[in-house]
Amino acid sequence: MHSIQKKTSLHCLSGFALLLVAAGAMAQPVYRNVDKNGKVTFSDRAPTASTEPAAGPQAGITPPANAGLPYELRQVALRYPVTLYTGEECAPCGAARSLLTTRGIPFEERTIKSNQDVEALQRMSSQASLPLLTIGSQQLKGFSDTEWSQYLDAAGYPKSNSLPATYRNPPARPLVAVQAAPVAREPAPAAPAPQQPAPAPSGPTPSNPAGIKF
């Protein structure tokens, strides 16, 4: 009978110890970690420097075009980048730009001004009409609110603006990069002509009274 009670006591102590361990495990805090890409995970380990969001851009370093976007929107923009091609005095171009801006679509704008721009646009789209929108490899020629919205929906872009308040699209730039004209260099000054030795006197001199030539 005594041995049975002893075993029972040992079992009780073991069970109590397991309960203490389980309670300690349940009491461990849970930390929310956010990596540099904005992905959120939960762990019992405190966040370290490698899991914390990356610091802001350093001075003198230009951040990528999609830097600062929410994680899901950044992934869509990487898979299906949006580019708007516009021209001057183009009312549909302004409406197209307004649609993208209002909806919060991150996009690049290329302007068509020079003959080189027009030629490049024709090679790319087989036409010269504007505006032109590209979503990944898909080209949408001519502005259509309904059609453009359908393609943006299919690509996975949000229907409402989710851009951070501080986000700005890159400034518009020409389709063909403008190359600076080479600067003409001034010719180097000509080297002075070497001085010729003075001819020896032909007649008698105080040092050569006989006028002898060697």
PDB file of C-alpha atoms in Angstrom:
ATOM      1  CA  MET A   1       0.000   0.000   0.000  1.00  0.00           C
ATOM      2  CA  HIS A   2       2.858   2.349   0.843  1.00  0.00           C
ATOM      3  CA  SER A   3       4.587   1.742  -2.477  1.00  0.00           C
ATOM      4  CA  ILE A   4       1.373   2.492  -4.367  1.00  0.00           C
ATOM      5  CA  GLN A   5       0.983   5.818  -2.568  1.00  0.00           C
ATOM      6  CA  LYS A   6       4.611   6.706  -3.346  1.00  0.00           C
ATOM      7  CA  LYS A   7       4.132   6.042  -7.056  1.00  0.00           C
ATOM      8  CA  THR A   8       0.940   8.048  -7.004  1.00  0.00           C
ATOM      9  CA  SER A   9       2.768  10.971  -5.407  1.00  0.00           C
ATOM     10  CA  LEU A  10       5.498  10.797  -8.037  1.00  0.00           C
ATOM     11  CA  HIS A  11       2.903  10.815 -10.801  1.00  0.00           C
ATOM     12  CA  CYS A  12       1.222  13.850  -9.218  1.00  0.00           C
ATOM     13  CA  LEU A  13       4.508  15.719  -8.979  1.00  0.00           C
ATOM     14  CA  SER A  14       5.351  14.914 -12.587  1.00  0.00           C
ATOM     15  CA  GLY A  15       1.953  16.079 -13.751  1.00  0.00           C
ATOM     16  CA  PHE A  16       2.271  19.292 -11.748  1.00  0.00           C
ATOM     17  CA  ALA A  17       5.687  19.979 -13.288  1.00  0.00           C
ATOM     18  CA  LEU A  18       4.281  19.482 -16.782  1.00  0.00           C
ATOM     19  CA  LEU A  19       1.479  21.895 -15.970  1.00  0.00           C
ATOM     20  CA  LEU A  20       4.027  24.481 -14.841  1.00  0.00           C
ATOM     21  CA  VAL A  21       5.984  24.058 -18.088  1.00  0.00           C
ATOM     22  CA  ALA A  22       2.817  24.345 -20.182  1.00  0.00           C
ATOM     23  CA  ALA A  23       1.718  27.411 -18.256  1.00  0.00           C
ATOM     24  CA  GLY A  24       5.124  28.987 -18.778  1.00  0.00           C
ATOM     25  CA  ALA A  25       4.920  28.263 -22.489  1.00  0.00           C
ATOM     26  CA  MET A  26       1.448  29.783 -22.698  1.00  0.00           C
ATOM     27  CA  ALA A  27       2.668  32.875 -20.912  1.00  0.00           C
ATOM     28  CA  GLN A  28       5.437  33.572 -23.449  1.00  0.00           C
ATOM     29  CA  PRO A  29       4.823  36.819 -25.362  1.00  0.00           C
ATOM     30  CA  VAL A  30       4.155  36.780 -29.103  1.00  0.00           C
ATOM     31  CA  TYR A  31       5.998  39.341 -31.210  1.00  0.00           C
ATOM     32  CA  ARG A  32       4.898  40.837 -34.523  1.00  0.00           C
ATOM     33  CA  ASN A  33       7.771  40.960 -37.006  1.00  0.00           C
ATOM     34  CA  VAL A  34       7.799  42.946 -40.267  1.00  0.00           C
ATOM     35  CA  ASP A  35      10.574  42.224 -42.768  1.00  0.00           C
ATOM     36  CA  LYS A  36      12.082  44.676 -45.260  1.00  0.00           C
ATOM     37  CA  ASN A  37       9.452  43.699 -47.860  1.00  0.00           C
ATOM     38  CA  GLY A  38       6.581  44.527 -45.527  1.00  0.00           C
ATOM     39  CA  LYS A  39       5.670  40.871 -44.844  1.00  0.00           C
ATOM     40  CA  VAL A  40       4.180  40.343 -41.372  1.00  0.00           C
ATOM     41  CA  THR A  41       4.974  37.208 -39.314  1.00  0.00           C
ATOM     42  CA  PHE A  42       4.371  36.266 -35.673  1.00  0.00           C
ATOM     43  CA  SER A  43       6.967  34.606 -33.445  1.00  0.00           C
ATOM     44  CA  ASP A  44       7.935  34.103 -29.811  1.00  0.00           C
ATOM     45  CA  ARG A  45      11.260  35.795 -30.559  1.00  0.00           C
ATOM     46  CA  ALA A  46      11.727  39.522 -30.255  1.00  0.00           C
ATOM     47  CA  PRO A  47      12.326  41.302 -33.585  1.00  0.00           C
ATOM     48  CA  THR A  48      15.952  41.816 -34.537  1.00  0.00           C
ATOM     49  CA  ALA A  49      17.602  44.365 -36.797  1.00  0.00           C
ATOM     50  CA  SER A  50      17.315  41.984 -39.767  1.00  0.00           C
ATOM     51  CA  THR A  51      13.521  41.633 -39.394  1.00  0.00           C
ATOM     52  CA  GLU A  52      12.718  45.278 -38.755  1.00  0.00           C
ATOM     53  CA  PRO A  53      11.677  47.458 -41.693  1.00  0.00           C
ATOM     54  CA  ALA A  54      14.554  48.900 -43.630  1.00  0.00           C
ATOM     55  CA  ALA A  55      15.565  52.429 -42.772  1.00  0.00           C
ATOM     56  CA  GLY A  56      14.753  55.325 -45.053  1.00  0.00           C
ATOM     57  CA  PRO A  57      16.853  56.102 -48.143  1.00  0.00           C
ATOM     58  CA  GLN A  58      20.320  57.428 -47.485  1.00  0.00           C
ATOM     59  CA  ALA A  59      21.367  60.810 -48.728  1.00  0.00           C
ATOM     60  CA  GLY A  60      22.538  60.772 -52.307  1.00  0.00           C
ATOM     61  CA  ILE A  61      20.859  57.423 -53.099  1.00  0.00           C
ATOM     62  CA  THR A  62      17.760  57.425 -55.330  1.00  0.00           C
ATOM     63  CA  PRO A  63      15.189  54.873 -54.108  1.00  0.00           C
ATOM     64  CA  PRO A  64      13.610  52.449 -56.610  1.00  0.00           C
ATOM     65  CA  ALA A  65      10.478  53.551 -58.446  1.00  0.00           C
ATOM     66  CA  ASN A  66       8.214  51.278 -56.342  1.00  0.00           C
ATOM     67  CA  ALA A  67       9.865  52.029 -53.007  1.00  0.00           C
ATOM     68  CA  GLY A  68       7.373  52.973 -50.316  1.00  0.00           C
ATOM     69  CA  LEU A  69       4.438  51.043 -51.818  1.00  0.00           C
ATOM     70  CA  PRO A  70       2.385  48.606 -49.728  1.00  0.00           C
ATOM     71  CA  TYR A  71       3.635  45.035 -50.107  1.00  0.00           C
ATOM     72  CA  GLU A  72       0.746  43.656 -52.205  1.00  0.00           C
ATOM     73  CA  LEU A  73       0.641  46.710 -54.487  1.00  0.00           C
ATOM     74  CA  ARG A  74       4.404  46.574 -54.952  1.00  0.00           C
ATOM     75  CA  GLN A  75       4.186  42.932 -56.076  1.00  0.00           C
ATOM     76  CA  VAL A  76       1.520  43.798 -58.669  1.00  0.00           C
ATOM     77  CA  ALA A  77       3.550  46.763 -59.923  1.00  0.00           C
ATOM     78  CA  LEU A  78       6.608  44.532 -60.336  1.00  0.00           C
ATOM     79  CA  ARG A  79       4.673  41.925 -62.338  1.00  0.00           C
ATOM     80  CA  TYR A  80       2.610  44.361 -64.416  1.00  0.00           C
ATOM     81  CA  PRO A  81       4.294  47.800 -64.520  1.00  0.00           C
ATOM     82  CA  VAL A  82       2.120  50.579 -65.919  1.00  0.00           C
ATOM     83  CA  THR A  83       3.441  53.178 -68.378  1.00  0.00           C
ATOM     84  CA  LEU A  84       1.422  56.057 -69.859  1.00  0.00           C
ATOM     85  CA  TYR A  85       2.478  57.674 -73.146  1.00  0.00           C
ATOM     86  CA  THR A  86       1.195  61.223 -73.595  1.00  0.00           C
ATOM     87  CA  GLY A  87       1.592  64.248 -75.844  1.00  0.00           C
ATOM     88  CA  GLU A  88       1.128  67.998 -75.637  1.00  0.00           C
ATOM     89  CA  GLU A  89      -2.337  69.535 -76.109  1.00  0.00           C
ATOM     90  CA  CYS A  90      -3.939  66.101 -75.738  1.00  0.00           C
ATOM     91  CA  ALA A  91      -7.197  66.200 -73.771  1.00  0.00           C
ATOM     92  CA  PRO A  92      -7.591  62.378 -73.628  1.00  0.00           C
ATOM     93  CA  CYS A  93      -4.058  62.207 -72.226  1.00  0.00           C
ATOM     94  CA  GLY A  94      -5.101  64.418 -69.329  1.00  0.00           C
ATOM     95  CA  ALA A  95      -8.180  62.242 -68.677  1.00  0.00           C
ATOM     96  CA  ALA A  96      -6.004  59.120 -68.732  1.00  0.00           C
ATOM     97  CA  ARG A  97      -3.534  60.632 -66.273  1.00  0.00           C
ATOM     98  CA  SER A  98      -6.397  61.666 -63.992  1.00  0.00           C
ATOM     99  CA  LEU A  99      -7.833  58.123 -63.975  1.00  0.00           C
ATOM    100  CA  LEU A 100      -4.546  56.562 -62.944  1.00  0.00           C
ATOM    101  CA  THR A 101      -3.846  59.226 -60.317  1.00  0.00           C
ATOM    102  CA  THR A 102      -7.326  59.075 -58.787  1.00  0.00           C
ATOM    103  CA  ARG A 103      -7.288  55.303 -58.582  1.00  0.00           C
ATOM    104  CA  GLY A 104      -3.809  55.311 -57.035  1.00  0.00           C
ATOM    105  CA  ILE A 105      -1.996  53.409 -59.789  1.00  0.00           C
ATOM    106  CA  PRO A 106       1.811  53.770 -59.635  1.00  0.00           C
ATOM    107  CA  PHE A 107       2.909  54.533 -63.188  1.00  0.00           C
ATOM    108  CA  GLU A 108       5.634  56.074 -65.314  1.00  0.00           C
ATOM    109  CA  GLU A 109       4.821  58.736 -67.917  1.00  0.00           C
ATOM    110  CA  ARG A 110       6.691  59.073 -71.199  1.00  0.00           C
ATOM    111  CA  THR A 111       6.117  62.151 -73.339  1.00  0.00           C
ATOM    112  CA  ILE A 112       6.045  62.166 -77.135  1.00  0.00           C
ATOM    113  CA  LYS A 113       7.406  65.463 -78.456  1.00  0.00           C
ATOM    114  CA  SER A 114      10.291  65.036 -80.890  1.00  0.00           C
ATOM    115  CA  ASN A 115      10.405  63.182 -84.203  1.00  0.00           C
ATOM    116  CA  GLN A 116      12.578  60.575 -82.510  1.00  0.00           C
ATOM    117  CA  ASP A 117       9.817  60.042 -79.919  1.00  0.00           C
ATOM    118  CA  VAL A 118       7.204  59.564 -82.642  1.00  0.00           C
ATOM    119  CA  GLU A 119       9.368  57.077 -84.521  1.00  0.00           C
ATOM    120  CA  ALA A 120      10.041  55.102 -81.359  1.00  0.00           C
ATOM    121  CA  LEU A 121       6.317  55.032 -80.528  1.00  0.00           C
ATOM    122  CA  GLN A 122       5.473  53.767 -84.017  1.00  0.00           C
ATOM    123  CA  ARG A 123       8.048  51.002 -83.754  1.00  0.00           C
ATOM    124  CA  MET A 124       6.605  49.963 -80.404  1.00  0.00           C
ATOM    125  CA  SER A 125       2.862  50.179 -81.101  1.00  0.00           C
ATOM    126  CA  SER A 126       2.623  50.400 -84.929  1.00  0.00           C
ATOM    127  CA  GLN A 127       0.797  53.725 -84.603  1.00  0.00           C
ATOM    128  CA  ALA A 128       1.283  57.292 -83.465  1.00  0.00           C
ATOM    129  CA  SER A 129      -2.042  58.019 -81.718  1.00  0.00           C
ATOM    130  CA  LEU A 130      -2.142  59.009 -78.066  1.00  0.00           C
ATOM    131  CA  PRO A 131      -2.648  58.247 -75.271  1.00  0.00           C
ATOM    132  CA  LEU A 132      -1.187  54.763 -75.082  1.00  0.00           C
ATOM    133  CA  LEU A 133      -1.172  52.648 -71.912  1.00  0.00           C
ATOM    134  CA  THR A 134       0.902  49.555 -71.278  1.00  0.00           C
ATOM    135  CA  ILE A 135       0.168  47.151 -68.418  1.00  0.00           C
ATOM    136  CA  GLY A 136       3.008  44.683 -68.488  1.00  0.00           C
ATOM    137  CA  SER A 137       3.145  43.600 -72.136  1.00  0.00           C
ATOM    138  CA  GLN A 138      -0.505  44.542 -72.795  1.00  0.00           C
ATOM    139  CA  GLN A 139      -1.049  47.683 -74.902  1.00  0.00           C
ATOM    140  CA  LEU A 140      -4.248  49.743 -74.694  1.00  0.00           C
ATOM    141  CA  LYS A 141      -4.512  52.231 -77.566  1.00  0.00           C
ATOM    142  CA  GLY A 142      -6.767  55.246 -77.058  1.00  0.00           C
ATOM    143  CA  PHE A 143      -8.315  56.247 -73.752  1.00  0.00           C
ATOM    144  CA  SER A 144     -11.333  54.305 -72.497  1.00  0.00           C
ATOM    145  CA  ASP A 145     -12.246  54.564 -68.834  1.00  0.00           C
ATOM    146  CA  THR A 146     -14.173  51.276 -68.849  1.00  0.00           C
ATOM    147  CA  GLU A 147     -11.624  49.243 -70.810  1.00  0.00           C
ATOM    148  CA  TRP A 148      -8.622  50.541 -68.892  1.00  0.00           C
ATOM    149  CA  SER A 149     -10.339  49.849 -65.561  1.00  0.00           C
ATOM    150  CA  GLN A 150     -11.114  46.263 -66.612  1.00  0.00           C
ATOM    151  CA  TYR A 151      -7.496  45.565 -67.516  1.00  0.00           C
ATOM    152  CA  LEU A 152      -6.236  47.170 -64.298  1.00  0.00           C
ATOM    153  CA  ASP A 153      -8.680  44.999 -62.317  1.00  0.00           C
ATOM    154  CA  ALA A 154      -7.512  41.871 -64.136  1.00  0.00           C
ATOM    155  CA  ALA A 155      -3.862  42.713 -63.366  1.00  0.00           C
ATOM    156  CA  GLY A 156      -4.708  42.848 -59.655  1.00  0.00           C
ATOM    157  CA  TYR A 157      -4.482  46.588 -59.002  1.00  0.00           C
ATOM    158  CA  PRO A 158      -6.731  47.834 -56.170  1.00  0.00           C
ATOM    159  CA  LYS A 159      -9.923  49.591 -57.221  1.00  0.00           C
ATOM    160  CA  SER A 160      -9.440  52.368 -54.676  1.00  0.00           C
ATOM    161  CA  ASN A 161      -6.419  54.482 -53.866  1.00  0.00           C
ATOM    162  CA  SER A 162      -4.135  52.731 -51.358  1.00  0.00           C
ATOM    163  CA  LEU A 163      -0.968  54.745 -52.007  1.00  0.00           C
ATOM    164  CA  PRO A 164       0.807  56.275 -49.006  1.00  0.00           C
ATOM    165  CA  ALA A 165       0.276  60.015 -48.657  1.00  0.00           C
ATOM    166  CA  THR A 166       3.992  60.620 -49.240  1.00  0.00           C
ATOM    167  CA  TYR A 167       4.264  58.556 -52.453  1.00  0.00           C
ATOM    168  CA  ARG A 168       4.960  60.395 -55.698  1.00  0.00           C
ATOM    169  CA  ASN A 169       5.194  58.957 -59.197  1.00  0.00           C
ATOM    170  CA  PRO A 170       8.479  59.660 -60.994  1.00  0.00           C
ATOM    171  CA  PRO A 171       8.446  62.814 -63.168  1.00  0.00           C
ATOM    172  CA  ALA A 172       7.482  62.470 -66.839  1.00  0.00           C
ATOM    173  CA  ARG A 173      10.376  62.094 -69.247  1.00  0.00           C
ATOM    174  CA  PRO A 174      10.744  61.835 -73.035  1.00  0.00           C
ATOM    175  CA  LEU A 175      10.407  58.434 -74.672  1.00  0.00           C
ATOM    176  CA  VAL A 176      13.793  58.920 -76.317  1.00  0.00           C
ATOM    177  CA  ALA A 177      16.457  60.233 -73.989  1.00  0.00           C
ATOM    178  CA  VAL A 178      17.782  63.632 -75.013  1.00  0.00           C
ATOM    179  CA  GLN A 179      21.484  63.456 -75.693  1.00  0.00           C
ATOM    180  CA  ALA A 180      23.536  66.545 -74.958  1.00  0.00           C
ATOM    181  CA  ALA A 181      25.426  67.979 -77.941  1.00  0.00           C
ATOM    182  CA  PRO A 182      29.182  67.509 -77.647  1.00  0.00           C
ATOM    183  CA  VAL A 183      31.007  70.609 -76.500  1.00  0.00           C
ATOM    184  CA  ALA A 184      33.451  71.937 -79.103  1.00  0.00           C
ATOM    185  CA  ARG A 185      36.951  72.151 -77.756  1.00  0.00           C
ATOM    186  CA  GLU A 186      39.197  75.069 -78.591  1.00  0.00           C
ATOM    187  CA  PRO A 187      42.304  74.087 -80.546  1.00  0.00           C
ATOM    188  CA  ALA A 188      45.456  73.927 -78.497  1.00  0.00           C
ATOM    189  CA  PRO A 189      47.840  76.846 -79.068  1.00  0.00           C
ATOM    190  CA  ALA A 190      50.583  76.092 -81.558  1.00  0.00           C
ATOM    191  CA  ALA A 191      54.003  75.454 -80.114  1.00  0.00           C
ATOM    192  CA  PRO A 192      56.449  78.306 -80.725  1.00  0.00           C
ATOM    193  CA  ALA A 193      58.866  77.695 -83.587  1.00  0.00           C
ATOM    194  CA  PRO A 194      62.378  76.853 -82.421  1.00  0.00           C
ATOM    195  CA  GLN A 195      64.770  79.776 -82.638  1.00  0.00           C
ATOM    196  CA  GLN A 196      67.416  79.492 -85.321  1.00  0.00           C
ATOM    197  CA  PRO A 197      70.964  80.371 -84.299  1.00  0.00           C
ATOM    198  CA  ALA A 198      72.138  83.728 -85.588  1.00  0.00           C
ATOM    199  CA  PRO A 199      74.332  83.395 -88.723  1.00  0.00           C
ATOM    200  CA  ALA A 200      78.006  83.850 -88.188  1.00  0.00           C
ATOM    201  CA  PRO A 201      79.332  87.177 -89.467  1.00  0.00           C
ATOM    202  CA  SER A 202      80.942  86.881 -92.881  1.00  0.00           C
ATOM    203  CA  GLY A 203      83.520  89.641 -92.476  1.00  0.00           C
ATOM    204  CA  PRO A 204      86.366  90.227 -90.048  1.00  0.00           C
ATOM    205  CA  THR A 205      85.466  90.683 -86.389  1.00  0.00           C
ATOM    206  CA  PRO A 206      87.493  91.649 -83.361  1.00  0.00           C
ATOM    207  CA  SER A 207      87.779  87.960 -82.409  1.00  0.00           C
ATOM    208  CA  ASN A 208      88.451  86.904 -86.018  1.00  0.00           C
ATOM    209  CA  PRO A 209      90.315  89.784 -87.674  1.00  0.00           C
ATOM    210  CA  ALA A 210      91.231  87.636 -90.700  1.00  0.00           C
ATOM    211  CA  GLY A 211      87.561  86.710 -91.449  1.00  0.00           C
ATOM    212  CA  ILE A 212      88.347  83.001 -91.607  1.00  0.00           C
ATOM    213  CA  LYS A 213      85.314  80.704 -92.032  1.00  0.00           C
ATOM    214  CA  PHE A 214      85.332  77.260 -90.489  1.00  0.00           C
TER     215      PHE A 214
END
